[in-house]
PDB file of C-alpha atoms in Angstrom:
ATOM      1  CA  MET Y   1       0.000   0.000   0.000  1.00  0.00           C
ATOM      2  CA  ASN Y   2       1.484   3.384  -1.007  1.00  0.00           C
ATOM      3  CA  GLY Y   3       1.640   6.449   1.200  1.00  0.00           C
ATOM      4  CA  LYS Y   4      -1.414   8.152  -0.300  1.00  0.00           C
ATOM      5  CA  ASP Y   5      -3.607   5.083   0.167  1.00  0.00           C
ATOM      6  CA  ALA Y   6      -2.397   4.700   3.747  1.00  0.00           C
ATOM      7  CA  ASP Y   7      -3.126   8.380   4.403  1.00  0.00           C
ATOM      8  CA  ARG Y   8      -6.622   7.974   2.962  1.00  0.00           C
ATOM      9  CA  ARG Y   9      -7.361   5.124   5.360  1.00  0.00           C
ATOM     10  CA  THR Y  10      -5.860   7.029   8.268  1.00  0.00           C
ATOM     11  CA  ARG Y  11      -7.941  10.100   7.383  1.00  0.00           C
ATOM     12  CA  ILE Y  12     -11.120   8.003   7.483  1.00  0.00           C
ATOM     13  CA  THR Y  13     -10.060   6.541  10.848  1.00  0.00           C
ATOM     14  CA  VAL Y  14      -9.437  10.034  12.240  1.00  0.00           C
ATOM     15  CA  LEU Y  15     -12.777  11.310  10.882  1.00  0.00           C
ATOM     16  CA  VAL Y  16     -14.612   8.388  12.496  1.00  0.00           C
ATOM     17  CA  ALA Y  17     -12.907   9.161  15.806  1.00  0.00           C
ATOM     18  CA  LEU Y  18     -13.702  12.885  15.429  1.00  0.00           C
ATOM     19  CA  ALA Y  19     -17.397  12.281  14.742  1.00  0.00           C
ATOM     20  CA  ALA Y  20     -17.650   9.901  17.689  1.00  0.00           C
ATOM     21  CA  ASN Y  21     -15.864  12.296  20.047  1.00  0.00           C
ATOM     22  CA  LEU Y  22     -17.974  15.305  19.073  1.00  0.00           C
ATOM     23  CA  VAL Y  23     -21.217  13.463  19.791  1.00  0.00           C
ATOM     24  CA  ILE Y  24     -19.837  11.869  22.948  1.00  0.00           C
ATOM     25  CA  ALA Y  25     -18.418  15.177  24.245  1.00  0.00           C
ATOM     26  CA  ALA Y  26     -21.824  16.839  23.913  1.00  0.00           C
ATOM     27  CA  ALA Y  27     -23.595  13.923  25.612  1.00  0.00           C
ATOM     28  CA  LYS Y  28     -21.038  13.754  28.449  1.00  0.00           C
ATOM     29  CA  THR Y  29     -21.279  17.497  29.027  1.00  0.00           C
ATOM     30  CA  VAL Y  30     -25.073  17.410  29.268  1.00  0.00           C
ATOM     31  CA  GLY Y  31     -24.976  14.302  31.450  1.00  0.00           C
ATOM     32  CA  GLY Y  32     -22.272  15.784  33.667  1.00  0.00           C
ATOM     33  CA  LEU Y  33     -24.185  19.031  34.186  1.00  0.00           C
ATOM     34  CA  LEU Y  34     -27.430  17.181  34.953  1.00  0.00           C
ATOM     35  CA  SER Y  35     -25.807  14.799  37.431  1.00  0.00           C
ATOM     36  CA  GLY Y  36     -23.111  17.101  38.795  1.00  0.00           C
ATOM     37  CA  SER Y  37     -20.671  14.223  38.368  1.00  0.00           C
ATOM     38  CA  PRO Y  38     -17.013  15.340  38.431  1.00  0.00           C
ATOM     39  CA  ALA Y  39     -15.924  12.077  36.806  1.00  0.00           C
ATOM     40  CA  LEU Y  40     -18.368  12.550  33.927  1.00  0.00           C
ATOM     41  CA  LEU Y  41     -17.315  16.185  33.468  1.00  0.00           C
ATOM     42  CA  SER Y  42     -13.684  15.026  33.387  1.00  0.00           C
ATOM     43  CA  GLU Y  43     -14.581  12.585  30.645  1.00  0.00           C
ATOM     44  CA  ALA Y  44     -16.383  15.385  28.779  1.00  0.00           C
ATOM     45  CA  ALA Y  45     -13.159  17.432  28.876  1.00  0.00           C
ATOM     46  CA  HIS Y  46     -11.280  14.353  27.678  1.00  0.00           C
ATOM     47  CA  SER Y  47     -13.592  13.998  24.665  1.00  0.00           C
ATOM     48  CA  VAL Y  48     -13.323  17.710  23.843  1.00  0.00           C
ATOM     49  CA  ALA Y  49      -9.518  17.415  23.939  1.00  0.00           C
ATOM     50  CA  ASP Y  50      -9.658  14.375  21.664  1.00  0.00           C
ATOM     51  CA  SER Y  51     -11.902  16.231  19.203  1.00  0.00           C
ATOM     52  CA  VAL Y  52      -9.485  19.164  18.972  1.00  0.00           C
ATOM     53  CA  ASN Y  53      -6.580  16.763  18.600  1.00  0.00           C
ATOM     54  CA  GLU Y  54      -8.237  14.984  15.699  1.00  0.00           C
ATOM     55  CA  VAL Y  55      -8.446  18.328  13.897  1.00  0.00           C
ATOM     56  CA  PHE Y  56      -4.683  18.651  14.466  1.00  0.00           C
ATOM     57  CA  LEU Y  57      -4.157  15.173  13.021  1.00  0.00           C
ATOM     58  CA  LEU Y  58      -6.199  15.980   9.917  1.00  0.00           C
ATOM     59  CA  ALA Y  59      -3.977  19.025   9.405  1.00  0.00           C
ATOM     60  CA  ALA Y  60      -0.918  16.795   9.806  1.00  0.00           C
ATOM     61  CA  LEU Y  61      -2.135  14.370   7.133  1.00  0.00           C
ATOM     62  CA  ARG Y  62      -2.799  17.162   4.648  1.00  0.00           C
ATOM     63  CA  ARG Y  63       0.293  19.285   5.234  1.00  0.00           C
ATOM     64  CA  SER Y  64       2.897  16.520   5.569  1.00  0.00           C
ATOM     65  CA  ARG Y  65       2.409  15.368   1.952  1.00  0.00           C
ATOM     66  CA  ARG Y  66       3.257  18.718   0.382  1.00  0.00           C
ATOM     67  CA  PRO Y  67       6.141  18.447  -2.097  1.00  0.00           C
ATOM     68  CA  ALA Y  68       9.588  19.778  -1.297  1.00  0.00           C
ATOM     69  CA  ASP Y  69      10.318  23.372  -2.249  1.00  0.00           C
ATOM     70  CA  ALA Y  70      13.164  25.874  -2.015  1.00  0.00           C
ATOM     71  CA  ARG Y  71      12.344  26.706   1.604  1.00  0.00           C
ATOM     72  CA  HIS Y  72      11.980  23.082   2.698  1.00  0.00           C
ATOM     73  CA  PRO Y  73      14.169  21.039   0.333  1.00  0.00           C
ATOM     74  CA  PHE Y  74      13.641  17.824   2.289  1.00  0.00           C
ATOM     75  CA  GLY Y  75       9.857  18.114   2.197  1.00  0.00           C
ATOM     76  CA  TYR Y  76       7.254  18.562   4.906  1.00  0.00           C
ATOM     77  CA  GLY Y  77       7.220  15.062   6.392  1.00  0.00           C
ATOM     78  CA  LYS Y  78       7.987  16.318   9.899  1.00  0.00           C
ATOM     79  CA  GLU Y  79       4.700  18.232   9.924  1.00  0.00           C
ATOM     80  CA  ARG Y  80       3.173  14.991  11.216  1.00  0.00           C
ATOM     81  CA  TYR Y  81       5.348  15.100  14.300  1.00  0.00           C
ATOM     82  CA  PHE Y  82       4.714  18.805  14.939  1.00  0.00           C
ATOM     83  CA  TRP Y  83       0.934  18.394  14.913  1.00  0.00           C
ATOM     84  CA  SER Y  84       1.217  15.227  16.973  1.00  0.00           C
ATOM     85  CA  LEU Y  85       3.154  17.242  19.550  1.00  0.00           C
ATOM     86  CA  LEU Y  86       0.338  19.807  19.627  1.00  0.00           C
ATOM     87  CA  ALA Y  87      -2.127  16.942  20.133  1.00  0.00           C
ATOM     88  CA  ALA Y  88      -0.101  15.739  23.123  1.00  0.00           C
ATOM     89  CA  VAL Y  89      -0.152  19.258  24.591  1.00  0.00           C
ATOM     90  CA  GLY Y  90      -3.914  19.369  24.025  1.00  0.00           C
ATOM     91  CA  ILE Y  91      -4.422  16.105  25.902  1.00  0.00           C
ATOM     92  CA  PHE Y  92      -2.362  17.442  28.820  1.00  0.00           C
ATOM     93  CA  VAL Y  93      -3.933  20.901  29.048  1.00  0.00           C
ATOM     94  CA  MET Y  94      -7.579  20.316  28.115  1.00  0.00           C
ATOM     95  CA  GLY Y  95      -7.954  16.778  29.407  1.00  0.00           C
ATOM     96  CA  GLY Y  96      -5.455  16.172  32.207  1.00  0.00           C
ATOM     97  CA  CYS Y  97      -5.533  19.583  33.900  1.00  0.00           C
ATOM     98  CA  PHE Y  98      -9.333  19.826  33.844  1.00  0.00           C
ATOM     99  CA  SER Y  99      -9.629  16.312  35.287  1.00  0.00           C
ATOM    100  CA  PHE Y 100      -7.311  17.270  38.144  1.00  0.00           C
ATOM    101  CA  PHE Y 101      -9.366  20.411  38.740  1.00  0.00           C
ATOM    102  CA  GLN Y 102     -12.611  18.432  38.906  1.00  0.00           C
ATOM    103  CA  GLY Y 103     -11.101  15.871  41.257  1.00  0.00           C
ATOM    104  CA  PHE Y 104      -9.663  18.406  43.701  1.00  0.00           C
ATOM    105  CA  GLU Y 105     -12.822  20.522  43.551  1.00  0.00           C
ATOM    106  CA  ALA Y 106     -14.935  17.479  44.461  1.00  0.00           C
ATOM    107  CA  LEU Y 107     -12.632  16.634  47.385  1.00  0.00           C
ATOM    108  CA  ARG Y 108     -12.736  20.237  48.599  1.00  0.00           C
ATOM    109  CA  SER Y 109     -16.548  20.313  48.620  1.00  0.00           C
ATOM    110  CA  HIS Y 110     -16.781  17.280  50.962  1.00  0.00           C
ATOM    111  CA  GLU Y 111     -20.173  16.347  49.521  1.00  0.00           C
ATOM    112  CA  GLU Y 112     -21.939  13.291  50.883  1.00  0.00           C
ATOM    113  CA  GLU Y 113     -24.873  11.997  48.859  1.00  0.00           C
ATOM    114  CA  SER Y 114     -26.803   8.745  49.005  1.00  0.00           C
ATOM    115  CA  GLY Y 115     -28.366   8.954  45.565  1.00  0.00           C
ATOM    116  CA  PRO Y 116     -27.215  11.764  43.268  1.00  0.00           C
ATOM    117  CA  SER Y 117     -29.948  12.739  40.850  1.00  0.00           C
ATOM    118  CA  GLY Y 118     -29.334  12.272  37.183  1.00  0.00           C
ATOM    119  CA  TYR Y 119     -26.706   9.573  37.614  1.00  0.00           C
ATOM    120  CA  ALA Y 120     -28.785   7.077  35.660  1.00  0.00           C
ATOM    121  CA  VAL Y 121     -28.541   9.383  32.652  1.00  0.00           C
ATOM    122  CA  GLY Y 122     -24.814   9.819  33.239  1.00  0.00           C
ATOM    123  CA  LEU Y 123     -24.193   6.082  33.388  1.00  0.00           C
ATOM    124  CA  ALA Y 124     -26.257   5.562  30.237  1.00  0.00           C
ATOM    125  CA  VAL Y 125     -24.182   8.206  28.442  1.00  0.00           C
ATOM    126  CA  LEU Y 126     -20.968   6.483  29.542  1.00  0.00           C
ATOM    127  CA  GLY Y 127     -22.302   3.142  28.349  1.00  0.00           C
ATOM    128  CA  VAL Y 128     -22.932   4.554  24.872  1.00  0.00           C
ATOM    129  CA  ALA Y 129     -19.530   6.259  24.951  1.00  0.00           C
ATOM    130  CA  LEU Y 130     -17.844   2.969  25.807  1.00  0.00           C
ATOM    131  CA  VAL Y 131     -19.367   1.295  22.753  1.00  0.00           C
ATOM    132  CA  ALA Y 132     -18.487   4.210  20.452  1.00  0.00           C
ATOM    133  CA  GLU Y 133     -14.913   4.567  21.716  1.00  0.00           C
ATOM    134  CA  GLY Y 134     -14.412   0.811  21.587  1.00  0.00           C
ATOM    135  CA  THR Y 135     -15.603   0.685  17.983  1.00  0.00           C
ATOM    136  CA  SER Y 136     -13.219   3.486  16.983  1.00  0.00           C
ATOM    137  CA  LEU Y 137     -10.355   1.751  18.810  1.00  0.00           C
ATOM    138  CA  VAL Y 138     -11.009  -1.552  17.039  1.00  0.00           C
ATOM    139  CA  ARG Y 139     -10.954   0.193  13.640  1.00  0.00           C
ATOM    140  CA  ALA Y 140      -7.656   1.900  14.432  1.00  0.00           C
ATOM    141  CA  LEU Y 141      -6.078  -1.333  15.700  1.00  0.00           C
ATOM    142  CA  LEU Y 142      -7.205  -3.208  12.593  1.00  0.00           C
ATOM    143  CA  GLN Y 143      -5.579  -0.556  10.409  1.00  0.00           C
ATOM    144  CA  VAL Y 144      -2.335  -0.848  12.380  1.00  0.00           C
ATOM    145  CA  ARG Y 145      -2.418  -4.607  11.884  1.00  0.00           C
ATOM    146  CA  ASP Y 146      -3.194  -4.406   8.168  1.00  0.00           C
ATOM    147  CA  GLU Y 147      -0.650  -1.752   7.257  1.00  0.00           C
ATOM    148  CA  LYS Y 148       3.042  -2.524   7.375  1.00  0.00           C
ATOM    149  CA  GLY Y 149       4.618   0.244   9.412  1.00  0.00           C
ATOM    150  CA  GLY Y 150       1.217   1.606  10.429  1.00  0.00           C
ATOM    151  CA  ALA Y 151       2.255   1.700  14.081  1.00  0.00           C
ATOM    152  CA  LYS Y 152       4.941   4.252  13.138  1.00  0.00           C
ATOM    153  CA  ASP Y 153       2.429   6.769  11.780  1.00  0.00           C
ATOM    154  CA  PRO Y 154       2.115   9.414  14.534  1.00  0.00           C
ATOM    155  CA  ALA Y 155      -1.429  10.299  13.445  1.00  0.00           C
ATOM    156  CA  LEU Y 156      -2.623   6.699  13.632  1.00  0.00           C
ATOM    157  CA  ARG Y 157      -0.662   6.074  16.816  1.00  0.00           C
ATOM    158  CA  THR Y 158      -2.277   9.112  18.428  1.00  0.00           C
ATOM    159  CA  VAL Y 159      -5.770   7.901  17.509  1.00  0.00           C
ATOM    160  CA  VAL Y 160      -5.015   4.487  19.024  1.00  0.00           C
ATOM    161  CA  ALA Y 161      -3.667   6.108  22.199  1.00  0.00           C
ATOM    162  CA  GLU Y 162      -6.653   8.464  22.476  1.00  0.00           C
ATOM    163  CA  ASP Y 163      -9.237   5.734  21.934  1.00  0.00           C
ATOM    164  CA  ALA Y 164      -7.536   3.305  24.322  1.00  0.00           C
ATOM    165  CA  THR Y 165      -7.284   6.047  26.951  1.00  0.00           C
ATOM    166  CA  ALA Y 166     -10.920   6.963  26.375  1.00  0.00           C
ATOM    167  CA  VAL Y 167     -12.049   3.363  26.955  1.00  0.00           C
ATOM    168  CA  VAL Y 168     -10.068   3.155  30.197  1.00  0.00           C
ATOM    169  CA  GLY Y 169     -11.292   6.614  31.234  1.00  0.00           C
ATOM    170  CA  VAL Y 170     -14.936   5.670  30.681  1.00  0.00           C
ATOM    171  CA  VAL Y 171     -14.490   2.543  32.805  1.00  0.00           C
ATOM    172  CA  LEU Y 172     -12.886   4.615  35.589  1.00  0.00           C
ATOM    173  CA  ALA Y 173     -15.699   7.195  35.445  1.00  0.00           C
ATOM    174  CA  MET Y 174     -18.382   4.498  35.569  1.00  0.00           C
ATOM    175  CA  ALA Y 175     -16.682   2.824  38.525  1.00  0.00           C
ATOM    176  CA  GLY Y 176     -16.428   6.136  40.373  1.00  0.00           C
ATOM    177  CA  MET Y 177     -20.085   6.997  39.742  1.00  0.00           C
ATOM    178  CA  VAL Y 178     -21.327   3.559  40.807  1.00  0.00           C
ATOM    179  CA  LEU Y 179     -19.261   3.619  43.999  1.00  0.00           C
ATOM    180  CA  HIS Y 180     -20.515   7.134  44.721  1.00  0.00           C
ATOM    181  CA  LEU Y 181     -24.089   5.907  44.349  1.00  0.00           C
ATOM    182  CA  VAL Y 182     -23.510   2.872  46.563  1.00  0.00           C
ATOM    183  CA  THR Y 183     -21.558   4.602  49.334  1.00  0.00           C
ATOM    184  CA  GLY Y 184     -22.848   8.157  49.062  1.00  0.00           C
ATOM    185  CA  ASN Y 185     -19.254   9.344  49.231  1.00  0.00           C
ATOM    186  CA  VAL Y 186     -18.028  11.705  46.509  1.00  0.00           C
ATOM    187  CA  VAL Y 187     -14.424  10.701  47.234  1.00  0.00           C
ATOM    188  CA  TRP Y 188     -14.849   7.781  44.843  1.00  0.00           C
ATOM    189  CA  GLU Y 189     -15.739  10.065  41.962  1.00  0.00           C
ATOM    190  CA  ALA Y 190     -13.029  12.523  42.884  1.00  0.00           C
ATOM    191  CA  SER Y 191     -10.545   9.654  42.848  1.00  0.00           C
ATOM    192  CA  ALA Y 192     -11.835   8.586  39.434  1.00  0.00           C
ATOM    193  CA  SER Y 193     -11.303  12.130  38.103  1.00  0.00           C
ATOM    194  CA  LEU Y 194      -7.764  12.233  39.488  1.00  0.00           C
ATOM    195  CA  ALA Y 195      -7.033   8.802  38.007  1.00  0.00           C
ATOM    196  CA  ILE Y 196      -8.313   9.974  34.607  1.00  0.00           C
ATOM    197  CA  GLY Y 197      -6.087  13.046  34.906  1.00  0.00           C
ATOM    198  CA  LEU Y 198      -3.021  10.925  35.694  1.00  0.00           C
ATOM    199  CA  LEU Y 199      -3.803   8.644  32.760  1.00  0.00           C
ATOM    200  CA  LEU Y 200      -4.110  11.582  30.365  1.00  0.00           C
ATOM    201  CA  VAL Y 201      -0.878  13.175  31.593  1.00  0.00           C
ATOM    202  CA  TYR Y 202       0.967   9.884  31.109  1.00  0.00           C
ATOM    203  CA  VAL Y 203      -0.390   9.411  27.572  1.00  0.00           C
ATOM    204  CA  ALA Y 204       0.407  13.044  26.714  1.00  0.00           C
ATOM    205  CA  PHE Y 205       3.970  12.558  27.975  1.00  0.00           C
ATOM    206  CA  ARG Y 206       4.496   9.416  25.890  1.00  0.00           C
ATOM    207  CA  LEU Y 207       3.071  10.960  22.715  1.00  0.00           C
ATOM    208  CA  GLY Y 208       4.977  14.198  23.271  1.00  0.00           C
ATOM    209  CA  ARG Y 209       8.250  12.345  23.850  1.00  0.00           C
ATOM    210  CA  ASP Y 210       7.848  10.379  20.611  1.00  0.00           C
ATOM    211  CA  ALA Y 211       7.086  13.552  18.645  1.00  0.00           C
ATOM    212  CA  ARG Y 212      10.057  15.326  20.232  1.00  0.00           C
ATOM    213  CA  ASP Y 213      12.437  12.535  19.227  1.00  0.00           C
ATOM    214  CA  GLN Y 214      11.269  12.750  15.619  1.00  0.00           C
ATOM    215  CA  LEU Y 215      11.444  16.546  15.489  1.00  0.00           C
ATOM    216  CA  ILE Y 216      14.970  16.581  16.914  1.00  0.00           C
ATOM    217  CA  GLY Y 217      16.037  14.041  14.310  1.00  0.00           C
ATOM    218  CA  GLU Y 218      15.768  10.340  15.085  1.00  0.00           C
ATOM    219  CA  SER Y 219      17.793   7.753  13.190  1.00  0.00           C
ATOM    220  CA  ALA Y 220      16.133   5.301  10.819  1.00  0.00           C
ATOM    221  CA  ASP Y 221      15.170   1.792  11.848  1.00  0.00           C
ATOM    222  CA  PRO Y 222      18.193  -0.301  12.882  1.00  0.00           C
ATOM    223  CA  ALA Y 223      17.252  -2.926  10.272  1.00  0.00           C
ATOM    224  CA  LEU Y 224      17.408  -0.361   7.451  1.00  0.00           C
ATOM    225  CA  ARG Y 225      20.701   1.063   8.676  1.00  0.00           C
ATOM    226  CA  ARG Y 226      22.195  -2.405   9.065  1.00  0.00           C
ATOM    227  CA  GLY Y 227      21.009  -3.427   5.595  1.00  0.00           C
ATOM    228  CA  ILE Y 228      22.567  -0.375   3.924  1.00  0.00           C
ATOM    229  CA  GLU Y 229      25.819  -0.815   5.852  1.00  0.00           C
ATOM    230  CA  GLU Y 230      26.051  -4.467   4.841  1.00  0.00           C
ATOM    231  CA  PHE Y 231      25.292  -3.557   1.232  1.00  0.00           C
ATOM    232  CA  LEU Y 232      28.076  -0.963   1.175  1.00  0.00           C
ATOM    233  CA  GLY Y 233      30.482  -3.420   2.733  1.00  0.00           C
ATOM    234  CA  ARG Y 234      29.812  -5.960  -0.043  1.00  0.00           C
ATOM    235  CA  GLN Y 235      30.790  -3.593  -2.822  1.00  0.00           C
ATOM    236  CA  GLY Y 236      34.144  -4.555  -4.311  1.00  0.00           C
ATOM    237  CA  GLU Y 237      35.079  -0.941  -4.978  1.00  0.00           C
ATOM    238  CA  ILE Y 238      34.661   0.045  -1.314  1.00  0.00           C
ATOM    239  CA  ASP Y 239      37.638  -0.515   0.955  1.00  0.00           C
ATOM    240  CA  SER Y 240      35.826   0.482   4.192  1.00  0.00           C
ATOM    241  CA  VAL Y 241      32.723   2.234   5.493  1.00  0.00           C
ATOM    242  CA  GLU Y 242      34.024   4.947   7.798  1.00  0.00           C
ATOM    243  CA  SER Y 243      30.622   6.217   8.985  1.00  0.00           C
ATOM    244  CA  LEU Y 244      26.935   5.876   8.179  1.00  0.00           C
ATOM    245  CA  LEU Y 245      24.370   8.404   9.415  1.00  0.00           C
ATOM    246  CA  THR Y 246      20.604   8.218   8.946  1.00  0.00           C
ATOM    247  CA  MET Y 247      17.725  10.489   9.929  1.00  0.00           C
ATOM    248  CA  ARG Y 248      13.986  10.047   9.555  1.00  0.00           C
ATOM    249  CA  LEU Y 249      12.533  12.988   7.615  1.00  0.00           C
ATOM    250  CA  GLY Y 250       8.947  11.775   7.560  1.00  0.00           C
ATOM    251  CA  LEU Y 251       6.761   8.706   7.709  1.00  0.00           C
ATOM    252  CA  ASP Y 252       8.352   7.166   4.596  1.00  0.00           C
ATOM    253  CA  SER Y 253      11.357   9.397   3.959  1.00  0.00           C
ATOM    254  CA  VAL Y 254      14.885   8.823   5.257  1.00  0.00           C
ATOM    255  CA  LEU Y 255      18.136  10.703   4.752  1.00  0.00           C
ATOM    256  CA  VAL Y 256      21.274   8.535   4.377  1.00  0.00           C
ATOM    257  CA  ALA Y 257      24.794   9.967   4.556  1.00  0.00           C
ATOM    258  CA  ALA Y 258      27.808   7.644   4.279  1.00  0.00           C
ATOM    259  CA  ARG Y 259      31.537   8.280   4.254  1.00  0.00           C
ATOM    260  CA  VAL Y 260      33.381   5.490   2.479  1.00  0.00           C
ATOM    261  CA  ASP Y 261      36.932   4.812   1.367  1.00  0.00           C
ATOM    262  CA  LEU Y 262      37.312   3.308  -2.090  1.00  0.00           C
ATOM    263  CA  SER Y 263      39.863   0.674  -2.939  1.00  0.00           C
ATOM    264  CA  PRO Y 264      43.212   2.023  -4.223  1.00  0.00           C
ATOM    265  CA  GLY Y 265      43.661   2.616  -7.937  1.00  0.00           C
ATOM    266  CA  ILE Y 266      40.144   3.769  -8.888  1.00  0.00           C
ATOM    267  CA  ASP Y 267      40.198   6.830 -11.144  1.00  0.00           C
ATOM    268  CA  SER Y 268      37.790   9.789 -10.955  1.00  0.00           C
ATOM    269  CA  GLU Y 269      35.520   8.583 -13.763  1.00  0.00           C
ATOM    270  CA  GLU Y 270      35.086   5.206 -12.096  1.00  0.00           C
ATOM    271  CA  VAL Y 271      34.387   6.942  -8.781  1.00  0.00           C
ATOM    272  CA  GLU Y 272      31.467   8.775 -10.390  1.00  0.00           C
ATOM    273  CA  ARG Y 273      30.052   5.588 -11.923  1.00  0.00           C
ATOM    274  CA  VAL Y 274      30.379   3.737  -8.601  1.00  0.00           C
ATOM    275  CA  SER Y 275      28.642   6.587  -6.744  1.00  0.00           C
ATOM    276  CA  VAL Y 276      25.705   6.663  -9.150  1.00  0.00           C
ATOM    277  CA  ARG Y 277      25.306   2.885  -9.076  1.00  0.00           C
ATOM    278  CA  ILE Y 278      25.380   2.733  -5.273  1.00  0.00           C
ATOM    279  CA  ARG Y 279      22.835   5.543  -4.862  1.00  0.00           C
ATOM    280  CA  GLU Y 280      20.459   4.046  -7.431  1.00  0.00           C
ATOM    281  CA  THR Y 281      20.696   0.594  -5.855  1.00  0.00           C
ATOM    282  CA  ILE Y 282      19.994   1.988  -2.369  1.00  0.00           C
ATOM    283  CA  ASN Y 283      16.999   3.969  -3.673  1.00  0.00           C
ATOM    284  CA  ARG Y 284      15.653   0.911  -5.444  1.00  0.00           C
ATOM    285  CA  THR Y 285      16.217  -1.510  -2.547  1.00  0.00           C
ATOM    286  CA  TRP Y 286      15.040   0.853   0.189  1.00  0.00           C
ATOM    287  CA  PRO Y 287      12.516   3.279  -1.398  1.00  0.00           C
ATOM    288  CA  GLN Y 288      12.184   5.225   1.846  1.00  0.00           C
ATOM    289  CA  ALA Y 289      15.865   6.242   1.492  1.00  0.00           C
ATOM    290  CA  GLU Y 290      14.920   9.231  -0.644  1.00  0.00           C
ATOM    291  CA  HIS Y 291      18.045  11.273   0.028  1.00  0.00           C
ATOM    292  CA  VAL Y 292      21.388   9.458  -0.251  1.00  0.00           C
ATOM    293  CA  TYR Y 293      24.680  11.311   0.065  1.00  0.00           C
ATOM    294  CA  LEU Y 294      28.069   9.647  -0.325  1.00  0.00           C
ATOM    295  CA  ASP Y 295      31.330  11.194   0.836  1.00  0.00           C
ATOM    296  CA  ILE Y 296      33.849   9.168  -1.166  1.00  0.00           C
ATOM    297  CA  THR Y 297      37.619   9.219  -0.780  1.00  0.00           C
ATOM    298  CA  ASN Y 298      40.287   7.019  -2.239  1.00  0.00           C
ATOM    299  CA  ALA Y 299      41.977   4.801   0.319  1.00  0.00           C
ATOM    300  CA  PRO Y 300      45.768   5.109   0.424  1.00  0.00           C
ATOM    301  CA  PRO Y 301      47.763   2.307  -1.234  1.00  0.00           C
ATOM    302  CA  ARG Y 302      48.105  -0.704   1.009  1.00  0.00           C
ATOM    303  CA  GLY Y 303      51.355  -0.504   2.884  1.00  0.00           C
ATOM    304  CA  GLY Y 304      51.789   3.117   1.761  1.00  0.00           C
ATOM    305  CA  VAL Y 305      52.582   6.111   3.914  1.00  0.00           C
TER     306      VAL Y 305
END
């Protein structure tokens, strides 16, 4: 499957998640206001954050495929990681911080209730949300399984993380609401809100760390680097591979820079032919190696000074 087809599937997955989150966010907000449930309001904030993040991911899919130009000669592949970083910040600020606020506010109020009104509606809303979020998660996981390298797509990975977190968050909110109903103690719901906040902060940290690594400049997969190094070492014209550097420029774009010493006695015309052949073979064998640069020097004569 080529990059455009993969992006089309990912865009559909993100749109499905966005539609589900918009409906769920509205339902959770109404249910949370009717019941006064801090756990349900925390989940509403979580769904709002996810909805905003999916807009970021749609922007990432569109902008990252723009062709290279004079200002960005290596293309716009890293746009995916930038927008994924913004999504991580959104999860932390809109989801995690609001959940902490709701939890601490509920603890501060010291409310004791035996049967909070409107909780039946809130639990029903969470039940529907669990089905919707679970369906979106299954779709995303199936796409990861079907697409080779799908787990490396930051947009798809973010959707999986958001949906998985949403499923766990809904379960925590339901548990907190049920325990509040049974015991009449709001501490259970406050604890659920704090737990949801901790979960969101952890997910935001993991997603943000991955995006940071890619934006700084992460090396290509070890298997690709090892394959190229072994290929260079098998070439009869190459005496030694002094260094090999790789950097991921996008989802399916890698920069390769190698410094090699050629065997003694190769003239300048042969050096040019060898360079062209090596670059073409690398491009053909590893299509993601879009940019290949060779720093070639002639090795000194064996036994020479």
